[in-house]
Coordinates of C-alpha atoms in Angstrom, one line a residue:
Chain N
M208 CA -97.1 -39.3 16.5
R209 CA -100.1 -38.2 14.5
I210 CA -100.1 -38.3 10.7
S211 CA -102.8 -35.9 9.6
R212 CA -105.2 -36.3 6.7
E213 CA -103.3 -33.5 4.9
E214 CA -100.0 -35.3 5.3
V215 CA -101.6 -38.5 3.9
E216 CA -102.8 -36.5 1.0
H217 CA -99.4 -35.0 0.4
I218 CA -97.7 -38.4 0.5
A219 CA -100.3 -39.8 -1.8
L220 CA -99.7 -37.0 -4.3
L221 CA -95.9 -37.6 -4.2
A222 CA -96.5 -41.3 -4.8
R223 CA -99.2 -40.6 -7.5
L224 CA -101.8 -42.5 -5.5
R225 CA -105.5 -41.7 -5.7
L226 CA -107.2 -42.3 -2.3
T227 CA -110.8 -42.4 -1.3
D228 CA -111.9 -40.5 1.8
E229 CA -112.2 -43.7 3.8
E230 CA -108.7 -44.7 2.7
K231 CA -107.3 -41.4 3.8
D232 CA -108.8 -41.9 7.3
L233 CA -107.6 -45.5 7.4
Y234 CA -104.0 -44.7 6.4
S235 CA -103.8 -41.7 8.7
E236 CA -104.7 -44.1 11.5
Q237 CA -102.4 -46.9 10.4
L238 CA -99.4 -44.7 9.6
S239 CA -99.7 -43.1 13.0
N240 CA -99.7 -46.5 14.6
I241 CA -96.6 -47.6 12.7
L242 CA -94.7 -44.4 13.7
D243 CA -95.7 -44.9 17.3
Y244 CA -94.4 -48.4 17.3
I245 CA -91.1 -47.3 15.8
E246 CA -91.0 -44.4 18.2
K247 CA -90.1 -47.0 20.9
L248 CA -86.5 -47.1 19.4
N249 CA -86.1 -43.5 20.6
E250 CA -85.9 -44.8 24.1
L251 CA -82.4 -46.0 23.4
D252 CA -79.6 -43.6 23.8
T253 CA -77.7 -43.6 20.4
S254 CA -75.8 -40.4 20.9
H255 CA -72.5 -42.4 20.9
V256 CA -73.4 -44.7 18.0
E257 CA -72.2 -44.0 14.4
P258 CA -75.2 -43.8 12.0
T259 CA -75.4 -46.9 9.8
S260 CA -74.8 -46.2 6.2
H261 CA -75.1 -49.7 5.1
V262 CA -76.1 -53.0 6.8
I263 CA -73.2 -54.9 5.2
P264 CA -69.8 -53.9 6.6
I265 CA -68.1 -53.5 3.3
S266 CA -67.1 -50.5 1.2
N267 CA -65.6 -49.5 -2.1
V268 CA -67.2 -52.0 -4.5
F269 CA -66.3 -50.8 -8.0
R270 CA -66.5 -51.9 -11.6
E271 CA -63.9 -50.9 -14.2
D272 CA -64.8 -48.4 -16.9
T273 CA -65.1 -51.1 -19.6
P274 CA -68.1 -51.1 -21.9
V275 CA -70.3 -54.2 -22.2
E276 CA -73.0 -55.0 -24.7
S277 CA -76.3 -53.1 -24.2
L278 CA -79.8 -54.4 -24.9
G279 CA -81.2 -54.0 -28.4
V280 CA -84.0 -51.4 -28.9
D281 CA -86.6 -54.2 -29.2
E282 CA -85.7 -55.8 -26.0
A283 CA -85.3 -52.5 -24.2
L284 CA -88.8 -51.4 -25.3
G285 CA -90.2 -54.8 -24.8
N286 CA -92.0 -54.0 -21.5
A287 CA -93.1 -50.5 -22.4
P288 CA -96.9 -50.0 -22.3
D289 CA -96.6 -47.8 -25.3
R290 CA -93.9 -47.2 -27.8
S291 CA -93.2 -45.3 -31.0
D292 CA -90.0 -46.9 -32.3
P293 CA -87.3 -46.3 -31.3
F294 CA -88.7 -44.4 -28.4
Y295 CA -90.8 -45.0 -25.3
R296 CA -94.1 -43.1 -25.8
V297 CA -95.6 -41.3 -22.8
P298 CA -98.4 -38.7 -22.3
R299 CA -97.2 -35.3 -23.3
I300 CA -95.2 -33.8 -20.4
I301 CA -95.1 -30.1 -21.2
E302 CA -98.4 -28.0 -21.4
Chain A
M28 CA -81.1 3.2 -4.3
N29 CA -78.5 1.1 -5.9
Y30 CA -78.8 -2.7 -6.0
E31 CA -76.3 -5.4 -6.1
A32 CA -76.8 -9.0 -7.4
V33 CA -76.1 -12.1 -5.4
I34 CA -75.6 -15.1 -7.6
G35 CA -74.8 -18.7 -6.9
L36 CA -74.3 -21.3 -9.6
E37 CA -75.2 -25.0 -9.9
I38 CA -73.3 -26.7 -12.6
H39 CA -73.7 -30.2 -14.0
A40 CA -70.7 -31.6 -15.9
Q41 CA -71.0 -34.8 -17.8
L42 CA -67.9 -37.0 -17.2
L43 CA -65.8 -38.3 -20.1
T44 CA -66.0 -42.0 -19.0
E45 CA -66.4 -44.8 -21.5
T46 CA -69.4 -46.3 -19.6
K47 CA -72.3 -45.2 -17.4
I48 CA -71.9 -44.6 -13.7
F49 CA -73.6 -47.8 -12.5
C50 CA -73.6 -50.1 -15.5
G51 CA -71.4 -51.0 -18.5
C52 CA -73.5 -49.3 -21.1
S53 CA -71.6 -46.9 -23.4
T54 CA -71.9 -43.2 -22.9
R55 CA -71.2 -42.4 -26.6
F56 CA -73.1 -39.2 -27.7
G57 CA -75.3 -39.2 -30.8
S58 CA -76.1 -43.0 -31.0
E59 CA -79.5 -44.3 -32.2
P60 CA -82.1 -43.7 -29.4
N61 CA -82.4 -46.5 -26.8
T62 CA -79.5 -48.5 -28.1
Q63 CA -77.3 -47.9 -25.0
T64 CA -79.4 -49.2 -22.2
C65 CA -79.6 -52.3 -20.0
P66 CA -81.7 -53.5 -17.1
V67 CA -79.7 -51.4 -14.6
C68 CA -80.1 -48.1 -16.3
I69 CA -83.7 -48.6 -17.3
G70 CA -84.6 -49.5 -13.8
M71 CA -85.8 -53.2 -14.1
P72 CA -86.6 -54.8 -10.8
G73 CA -84.0 -56.8 -9.1
V74 CA -80.9 -55.3 -10.6
L75 CA -78.0 -53.8 -8.6
P76 CA -76.0 -50.7 -9.5
V77 CA -72.2 -51.1 -9.3
L78 CA -70.1 -47.9 -9.1
N79 CA -67.7 -47.0 -12.0
R80 CA -64.3 -46.6 -10.4
R81 CA -63.3 -43.9 -12.9
V82 CA -66.2 -41.7 -11.8
V83 CA -64.7 -41.6 -8.3
E84 CA -61.3 -40.8 -9.6
F85 CA -62.6 -38.0 -11.8
A86 CA -64.6 -36.5 -8.9
I87 CA -61.5 -36.5 -6.6
K88 CA -59.4 -35.0 -9.4
T89 CA -62.0 -32.2 -9.9
G90 CA -62.3 -31.6 -6.2
L91 CA -58.5 -31.3 -5.8
A92 CA -58.2 -28.9 -8.8
M93 CA -61.0 -26.7 -7.2
N94 CA -59.2 -26.7 -3.8
C95 CA -61.8 -28.9 -2.1
R96 CA -61.6 -31.1 1.0
I97 CA -62.0 -34.7 -0.2
S98 CA -64.2 -36.7 2.2
S99 CA -62.7 -39.8 3.7
Y100 CA -66.2 -41.3 3.9
S101 CA -68.9 -40.7 1.3
R102 CA -72.2 -42.3 0.3
F103 CA -75.0 -42.1 -2.3
A104 CA -78.6 -41.2 -1.7
R105 CA -81.9 -41.6 -3.5
K106 CA -83.7 -38.4 -4.7
N107 CA -87.3 -39.4 -5.3
Y108 CA -89.5 -37.8 -8.0
F109 CA -91.5 -39.0 -10.9
Y110 CA -90.7 -38.0 -14.4
P111 CA -90.7 -40.1 -17.6
D112 CA -87.0 -39.7 -18.2
L113 CA -86.2 -41.1 -14.8
P114 CA -87.0 -44.8 -15.1
K115 CA -86.5 -45.9 -11.5
G116 CA -88.6 -43.1 -10.0
Y117 CA -85.5 -41.9 -8.2
Q118 CA -82.2 -40.5 -9.1
I119 CA -79.1 -41.9 -7.5
S120 CA -77.3 -38.8 -6.2
Q121 CA -75.5 -37.7 -3.1
Y122 CA -77.0 -35.7 -0.3
E123 CA -75.2 -35.9 3.1
L124 CA -71.5 -36.7 2.8
P125 CA -70.8 -35.6 -0.8
I126 CA -67.4 -36.6 -2.1
C127 CA -65.9 -33.0 -2.1
E128 CA -66.7 -29.9 0.0
K129 CA -65.5 -26.4 0.7
G130 CA -63.3 -25.5 -2.2
Y131 CA -62.9 -22.3 -4.3
I132 CA -62.0 -20.9 -7.7
D133 CA -60.3 -17.6 -8.2
I134 CA -61.6 -15.4 -11.0
T135 CA -60.3 -12.1 -12.4
V136 CA -62.7 -9.5 -13.8
D137 CA -61.3 -6.1 -15.0
G138 CA -58.1 -6.7 -13.2
T139 CA -59.7 -7.5 -9.8
T140 CA -59.3 -11.1 -8.5
R141 CA -62.1 -12.5 -6.4
R142 CA -62.6 -15.9 -4.8
V143 CA -65.7 -17.9 -5.4
G144 CA -66.4 -20.6 -2.9
I145 CA -67.4 -24.1 -4.0
T146 CA -69.9 -25.5 -1.5
R147 CA -69.8 -29.1 -2.7
I148 CA -69.2 -31.4 -5.6
H149 CA -71.1 -34.6 -5.8
M150 CA -71.6 -37.6 -8.1
E151 CA -74.9 -38.5 -9.6
E152 CA -76.6 -40.1 -12.6
D153 CA -78.0 -38.2 -15.5
A154 CA -81.7 -38.7 -16.6
G155 CA -82.8 -39.6 -20.1
K156 CA -84.0 -37.2 -22.8
N157 CA -87.5 -36.2 -23.7
I158 CA -88.7 -35.1 -27.1
H159 CA -92.0 -33.4 -27.0
E160 CA -94.4 -34.1 -29.9
K161 CA -97.8 -32.6 -30.5
D162 CA -99.8 -35.3 -28.6
C163 CA -97.2 -37.2 -26.7
S164 CA -93.6 -37.1 -25.4
L165 CA -91.0 -39.6 -26.6
V166 CA -88.3 -40.8 -24.3
D167 CA -84.7 -41.9 -25.1
L168 CA -82.8 -43.4 -22.2
N169 CA -79.3 -43.5 -23.7
R170 CA -78.4 -40.7 -21.4
A171 CA -80.0 -42.2 -18.3
G172 CA -77.1 -43.2 -16.0
V173 CA -74.4 -41.2 -17.7
P174 CA -72.2 -39.9 -14.8
L175 CA -72.4 -36.3 -13.8
L176 CA -70.6 -34.1 -11.3
E177 CA -72.8 -31.5 -9.7
I178 CA -70.8 -28.5 -8.6
V179 CA -72.5 -26.0 -6.3
T180 CA -71.0 -22.6 -5.6
E181 CA -71.5 -20.3 -2.6
P182 CA -73.6 -17.2 -3.4
D183 CA -70.3 -15.3 -3.9
I184 CA -70.8 -14.0 -7.4
R185 CA -71.8 -10.3 -7.7
S186 CA -72.2 -9.6 -11.4
P187 CA -73.0 -11.4 -14.7
Q188 CA -69.4 -10.7 -15.8
E189 CA -68.2 -12.6 -12.7
A190 CA -70.5 -15.5 -13.5
S191 CA -69.3 -15.7 -17.0
A192 CA -65.6 -15.5 -15.9
F193 CA -66.4 -18.3 -13.3
M194 CA -67.9 -20.5 -15.9
K195 CA -65.0 -19.9 -18.3
K196 CA -62.5 -20.8 -15.5
L197 CA -64.5 -23.8 -14.4
R198 CA -64.7 -25.1 -18.0
A199 CA -60.9 -24.6 -18.5
I200 CA -60.2 -26.6 -15.4
L201 CA -62.5 -29.4 -16.4
R202 CA -61.0 -29.5 -19.8
Y203 CA -57.4 -29.4 -18.5
L204 CA -58.3 -32.4 -16.3
R205 CA -59.9 -34.1 -19.3
V206 CA -62.9 -35.1 -17.2
C207 CA -65.5 -33.2 -19.2
D208 CA -65.5 -31.7 -22.7
G209 CA -67.3 -28.6 -21.5
N210 CA -69.7 -28.3 -24.4
M211 CA -72.6 -26.2 -23.2
E212 CA -74.5 -26.3 -26.6
Q213 CA -74.5 -30.1 -26.5
G214 CA -75.4 -30.1 -22.9
S215 CA -72.3 -31.8 -21.5
L216 CA -71.9 -28.7 -19.3
R217 CA -75.0 -27.1 -17.9
C218 CA -75.4 -24.1 -15.7
D219 CA -78.4 -23.1 -13.5
A220 CA -78.2 -19.8 -11.6
N221 CA -79.8 -18.7 -8.4
V222 CA -80.2 -14.9 -8.5
S223 CA -81.4 -12.3 -6.1
I224 CA -80.8 -8.6 -5.5
R225 CA -80.3 -6.5 -2.4
P226 CA -79.5 -2.8 -1.7
E227 CA -75.8 -2.3 -2.1
G228 CA -74.0 -2.8 1.1
S229 CA -76.7 -4.9 2.7
D230 CA -76.0 -8.3 4.2
E231 CA -79.4 -9.7 3.9
L232 CA -80.4 -12.0 1.0
G233 CA -83.4 -11.2 -1.1
T234 CA -85.9 -13.7 -2.6
K235 CA -84.2 -15.6 -5.3
T236 CA -85.2 -17.0 -8.6
E237 CA -83.6 -20.0 -10.3
I238 CA -82.6 -19.5 -14.0
K239 CA -82.5 -22.7 -16.1
N240 CA -81.8 -23.5 -19.7
I241 CA -78.7 -21.3 -20.1
N242 CA -77.5 -23.5 -23.0
S243 CA -74.5 -21.5 -24.3
F244 CA -71.6 -19.6 -22.9
R245 CA -72.8 -16.5 -24.7
F246 CA -76.0 -16.6 -22.6
V247 CA -74.6 -16.8 -19.1
E248 CA -74.0 -13.0 -19.0
K249 CA -77.1 -12.1 -21.1
A250 CA -79.5 -14.2 -19.0
L251 CA -78.2 -13.0 -15.7
D252 CA -78.1 -9.4 -16.9
Y253 CA -81.8 -9.6 -18.0
E254 CA -82.9 -11.3 -14.8
I255 CA -81.1 -8.8 -12.5
K256 CA -82.6 -5.8 -14.4
R257 CA -86.1 -7.5 -14.2
Q258 CA -85.8 -7.9 -10.5
I259 CA -84.7 -4.3 -9.9
R260 CA -87.6 -3.2 -12.1
V261 CA -90.1 -5.3 -10.0
I262 CA -88.8 -3.9 -6.7
R263 CA -88.7 -0.3 -7.9
D264 CA -92.3 -0.6 -9.1
G265 CA -93.2 -1.6 -5.5
G266 CA -93.6 -5.3 -6.4
E267 CA -92.2 -8.4 -4.8
I268 CA -89.9 -11.1 -6.2
V269 CA -91.7 -14.5 -6.4
Q270 CA -89.5 -17.4 -5.7
E271 CA -89.8 -19.5 -8.8
T272 CA -87.9 -21.2 -11.6
R273 CA -87.5 -19.2 -14.8
L274 CA -86.3 -20.4 -18.2
W275 CA -83.9 -18.4 -20.3
N276 CA -85.4 -18.0 -23.8
S277 CA -82.5 -17.2 -26.2
E278 CA -84.9 -16.1 -28.9
T279 CA -86.6 -13.4 -27.0
G280 CA -83.6 -12.6 -24.8
K281 CA -85.7 -12.9 -21.7
T282 CA -86.2 -15.2 -18.7
E283 CA -89.8 -16.5 -18.5
S284 CA -91.6 -18.0 -15.6
M285 CA -92.1 -21.7 -15.9
R286 CA -95.6 -21.4 -14.7
S287 CA -95.8 -25.1 -14.0
K288 CA -98.1 -25.9 -11.1
E289 CA -95.8 -25.4 -8.2
E290 CA -95.4 -29.0 -7.0
A291 CA -93.8 -29.0 -3.6
H292 CA -90.2 -30.2 -4.1
D293 CA -90.1 -33.0 -1.6
Y294 CA -87.4 -35.4 -2.7
R295 CA -87.5 -37.5 0.4
Y296 CA -83.7 -38.2 0.2
F297 CA -82.5 -41.4 1.9
P298 CA -79.3 -43.4 1.9
E299 CA -79.1 -45.6 -1.2
P300 CA -79.3 -49.2 0.1
D301 CA -78.1 -50.7 -3.2
L302 CA -74.7 -49.2 -3.0
V303 CA -72.1 -49.6 -0.3
P304 CA -70.4 -46.5 1.1
L305 CA -67.1 -45.2 -0.2
E306 CA -64.0 -45.0 2.0
I307 CA -61.5 -42.8 0.3
K308 CA -58.0 -43.6 1.4
R309 CA -55.4 -40.8 1.8
E310 CA -53.0 -42.7 -0.5
M311 CA -55.6 -42.7 -3.3
V312 CA -56.1 -38.9 -2.9
E313 CA -52.3 -38.3 -2.8
E314 CA -51.8 -40.5 -5.9
I315 CA -54.4 -38.5 -7.8
K316 CA -53.0 -35.2 -6.6
A317 CA -49.5 -36.2 -7.7
A318 CA -50.8 -36.9 -11.2
L319 CA -52.7 -33.6 -11.6
P320 CA -51.7 -31.6 -14.6
E321 CA -50.5 -28.0 -14.3
L322 CA -53.7 -25.9 -14.1
P323 CA -54.6 -22.8 -16.0
D324 CA -53.7 -20.3 -13.3
E325 CA -50.2 -21.8 -12.6
K326 CA -49.5 -22.2 -16.3
K327 CA -50.5 -18.6 -17.0
A328 CA -48.2 -17.4 -14.2
R329 CA -45.3 -19.5 -15.5
F330 CA -45.8 -18.2 -19.1
V331 CA -45.6 -14.7 -17.9
R332 CA -42.5 -15.5 -15.7
D333 CA -40.5 -17.8 -17.9
Y334 CA -41.4 -16.6 -21.4
K335 CA -41.9 -12.9 -20.5
L336 CA -45.2 -12.9 -22.2
P337 CA -47.8 -10.1 -21.5
E338 CA -50.6 -11.1 -19.2
Y339 CA -53.0 -10.9 -22.1
D340 CA -51.1 -13.4 -24.3
A341 CA -50.6 -15.8 -21.4
E342 CA -54.2 -15.7 -20.5
I343 CA -55.4 -16.6 -23.9
L344 CA -52.7 -19.2 -24.6
T345 CA -53.5 -21.1 -21.3
E346 CA -57.3 -21.2 -21.7
E347 CA -56.9 -24.5 -23.5
R348 CA -54.4 -27.1 -22.4
S349 CA -53.8 -28.2 -26.0
I350 CA -53.1 -24.7 -27.2
A351 CA -50.7 -24.1 -24.3
E352 CA -48.9 -27.3 -25.1
W353 CA -48.7 -26.4 -28.8
F354 CA -47.2 -23.1 -27.9
E355 CA -44.6 -24.7 -25.6
E356 CA -43.6 -27.2 -28.2
A357 CA -42.9 -24.4 -30.8
V358 CA -40.8 -22.6 -28.2
R359 CA -38.9 -25.8 -27.3
L360 CA -38.0 -26.0 -31.0
G361 CA -36.2 -22.7 -30.7
A362 CA -38.7 -20.1 -31.7
R363 CA -39.0 -16.8 -29.8
P364 CA -42.0 -17.0 -27.4
K365 CA -43.5 -13.7 -28.1
E366 CA -43.1 -14.4 -31.8
V367 CA -45.0 -17.7 -31.5
S368 CA -47.6 -16.1 -29.4
N369 CA -48.2 -13.3 -32.0
W370 CA -48.8 -15.8 -34.7
M371 CA -51.0 -18.1 -32.6
L372 CA -53.2 -15.2 -31.2
T373 CA -53.8 -13.9 -34.7
E374 CA -53.8 -16.1 -37.7
I375 CA -54.0 -19.5 -36.0
M376 CA -56.7 -18.6 -33.4
R377 CA -58.7 -16.9 -36.2
Y378 CA -58.7 -20.1 -38.2
L379 CA -59.7 -22.1 -35.2
N380 CA -62.6 -19.7 -34.4
E381 CA -63.8 -19.6 -37.9
T382 CA -63.8 -23.4 -38.4
G383 CA -64.7 -24.4 -34.9
K384 CA -61.8 -26.8 -34.9
E385 CA -59.5 -27.8 -32.0
I386 CA -55.8 -27.1 -32.5
E387 CA -55.0 -30.8 -32.5
E388 CA -57.4 -31.2 -35.5
I389 CA -55.4 -28.9 -37.8
D390 CA -52.6 -30.1 -40.0
L391 CA -50.2 -27.3 -39.0
R392 CA -47.9 -28.6 -36.3
P393 CA -45.4 -26.6 -34.2
P394 CA -42.3 -27.6 -36.3
Q395 CA -44.0 -26.2 -39.4
L396 CA -44.7 -22.8 -37.7
V397 CA -41.1 -22.7 -36.5
E398 CA -39.9 -23.4 -40.1
L399 CA -42.0 -20.5 -41.3
L400 CA -40.5 -18.2 -38.6
E401 CA -37.0 -19.4 -39.7
L402 CA -37.7 -18.3 -43.2
I403 CA -38.6 -14.8 -42.0
K404 CA -35.6 -14.6 -39.8
G405 CA -33.3 -15.7 -42.6
G406 CA -34.7 -13.1 -44.9
T407 CA -36.1 -15.6 -47.4
I408 CA -39.6 -14.2 -47.1
S409 CA -41.2 -11.1 -45.6
R410 CA -43.6 -11.1 -42.7
N411 CA -46.4 -10.1 -45.0
I412 CA -45.7 -13.0 -47.3
A413 CA -45.6 -15.3 -44.3
K414 CA -49.1 -14.0 -43.3
T415 CA -50.4 -14.8 -46.7
I416 CA -49.2 -18.4 -46.9
L417 CA -50.0 -19.4 -43.3
P418 CA -53.7 -20.0 -44.0
E419 CA -52.7 -22.5 -46.7
M420 CA -50.2 -24.2 -44.3
I421 CA -52.9 -24.5 -41.7
S422 CA -55.5 -26.0 -44.0
T423 CA -53.1 -28.3 -46.0
G424 CA -50.3 -29.0 -43.6
R425 CA -47.8 -28.3 -46.5
P426 CA -44.4 -27.0 -45.4
A427 CA -43.7 -23.3 -45.9
E428 CA -40.7 -23.8 -48.0
E429 CA -42.6 -25.8 -50.6
I430 CA -45.3 -23.2 -50.9
V431 CA -42.8 -20.4 -51.1
R432 CA -40.9 -22.1 -53.8
E433 CA -44.0 -23.2 -55.8
K434 CA -45.4 -19.7 -55.8
G435 CA -42.1 -17.9 -56.3
L436 CA -42.5 -15.9 -53.1
V437 CA -38.9 -15.6 -52.1
Q438 CA -38.2 -12.2 -50.9
I439 CA -36.1 -9.8 -53.1
S440 CA -33.2 -8.5 -51.0
D441 CA -31.0 -7.9 -53.9
T442 CA -30.1 -4.2 -53.4
S443 CA -29.2 -3.5 -57.1
E444 CA -32.4 -5.0 -58.3
L445 CA -34.4 -3.0 -55.8
E446 CA -32.5 0.2 -56.6
A447 CA -33.3 -0.1 -60.3
L448 CA -37.0 -0.6 -59.4
V449 CA -37.0 2.4 -57.1
D450 CA -35.4 4.6 -59.8
E451 CA -38.1 3.5 -62.2
I452 CA -40.9 4.3 -59.7
L453 CA -39.4 7.7 -58.7
S454 CA -39.2 8.7 -62.4
K455 CA -42.8 7.7 -62.9
N456 CA -44.0 9.7 -59.9
Q457 CA -41.9 12.8 -60.0
K458 CA -44.6 15.0 -58.6
E459 CA -44.9 12.9 -55.4
A460 CA -41.1 12.8 -55.2
Q461 CA -41.0 16.6 -55.4
R462 CA -43.6 16.9 -52.6
Y463 CA -41.6 14.5 -50.5
R464 CA -38.5 16.5 -50.8
E465 CA -40.5 19.6 -49.8
G466 CA -41.3 18.0 -46.5
E467 CA -44.3 15.8 -47.1
T468 CA -42.5 12.8 -45.7
K469 CA -45.6 10.7 -45.1
L470 CA -45.4 10.0 -48.8
L471 CA -42.7 7.4 -48.0
G472 CA -45.5 4.9 -47.5
F473 CA -46.9 5.6 -50.9
F474 CA -43.5 4.8 -52.5
V475 CA -43.1 1.6 -50.4
G476 CA -46.6 0.6 -51.6
Q477 CA -45.6 1.1 -55.2
V478 CA -42.5 -1.1 -54.8
M479 CA -44.5 -3.8 -53.0
K480 CA -47.1 -3.6 -55.8
A481 CA -44.5 -4.0 -58.5
T482 CA -42.9 -7.0 -56.7
K483 CA -46.2 -8.5 -55.5
G484 CA -45.1 -8.0 -51.9
K485 CA -41.8 -9.8 -52.3
A486 CA -39.5 -6.8 -51.8
N487 CA -37.6 -6.8 -48.5
P488 CA -39.3 -3.8 -46.8
K489 CA -36.3 -2.9 -44.7
I490 CA -34.0 -2.6 -47.7
V491 CA -36.8 -0.8 -49.8
N492 CA -37.1 1.8 -47.0
E493 CA -33.4 2.4 -46.9
I494 CA -33.1 2.8 -50.6
L495 CA -36.0 5.2 -50.8
R496 CA -34.7 7.4 -48.0
K497 CA -31.4 7.6 -49.6
K498 CA -32.7 8.4 -53.1
L499 CA -35.2 10.9 -51.9
S500 CA -32.9 12.9 -49.6

């Protein structure tokens, strides 16, 4: 299965990655190879197999609706690259 | 050519849980920014979300109340996009296998009942809140991870009035179930609308626009009305509808194109590997079903049937569960249903509307209203006097009898006292009395007014009328 350069550009845009021309060619090639490899699985007939939702065979793991202590503002903002207390500060979003 | 509108709604309802959907942080509204977060809801590496049981219960409850099929197997999915209020870079939502599907809500507009299909109801987490400054945006993640239900309707709605009726009914149900407070202004209930138009009678769907930012009940009808007229204008002028997202601007009364660079919406949904699937057992659904409260439609029908109330009264009394319960308590205490309804629909509702209070927040309780009605029935006070003291009863919670005694408002039913008064008034107004006797009988009201004025409204109107008629004949 071919992954075109345009598709690589689209995926890069969605992932906010800036790629050079060489990288686009390289990833187009590599992604295509990966998909070809995975394609092998399609040789199996899975029409009678339930799709897997989760690899661990358990369901219904819940917590009760009981509040616990939250982080303080300082700790919460501790890893932020930029802050303007008590907020995270980011580049302006709206035009 | 005449056009008809095709409208589908997408509603987000914030759930009234104590804690967030996947962590134990509080969901309290209005706290200091970034004080209700933890490594799970701010998306630190290596953390695991764990589902809040109550969110599932609320979702099932809502699904049942909206006549949905409850899935026996359901799972979560990741919806991937980048935005600063979404710390993980994906929202945990549901895609395939939502918890509820294929329901409906009946609405009535101008006496016609129509059924609006519910496509699906699913659970998801809310994002944080952005505040836009001049040169930057500020992010508060207190809301990130607050549980939401997303409710999607079929494109069954045909007019702004129907959309508004639908939202009203949906809100009433959510509030009856006590799963969402339904406050559109504060954003705990949000409504986006997909709108298109087509020639009347056509089966095809036109190009739709999505209207966002309808942040008040008043605007549901206004925003849709504007958008439908705009689309008709575009088509009549030979133009084409552009598929886009438009924001309702309540100041200009218009919808405006978002004009953001149209980024391809490519959410790349995939099953959330951090959460195990849900297996919803029949017994759990049955248990929740058995505990459902009586819903607005059933309650309204019962009020009409059992209390012989007009449709109109029953409709208004059952919009809010707390108001319906207040009414029923007063009736249980022995008051006549229509009588209670009359007082609630006028004086009491007016007070609630003016103050923005809920009925459980006022000091007047059903027993006090019943006491007031007893005073009227027993002839102690007139209906008009009751009207004048009710506002004080509502705002202070003081018993009627106390206010009546303190202000000397006891009704004068003493015939001889009233007769003397009528004599006096007739002698002072001989001209009018003469005109009355010559056939100008509408002057009776004038005389009643004079008696009321002299007694500060305390005269028993029935007796006054009798005496006047007798003396003027």
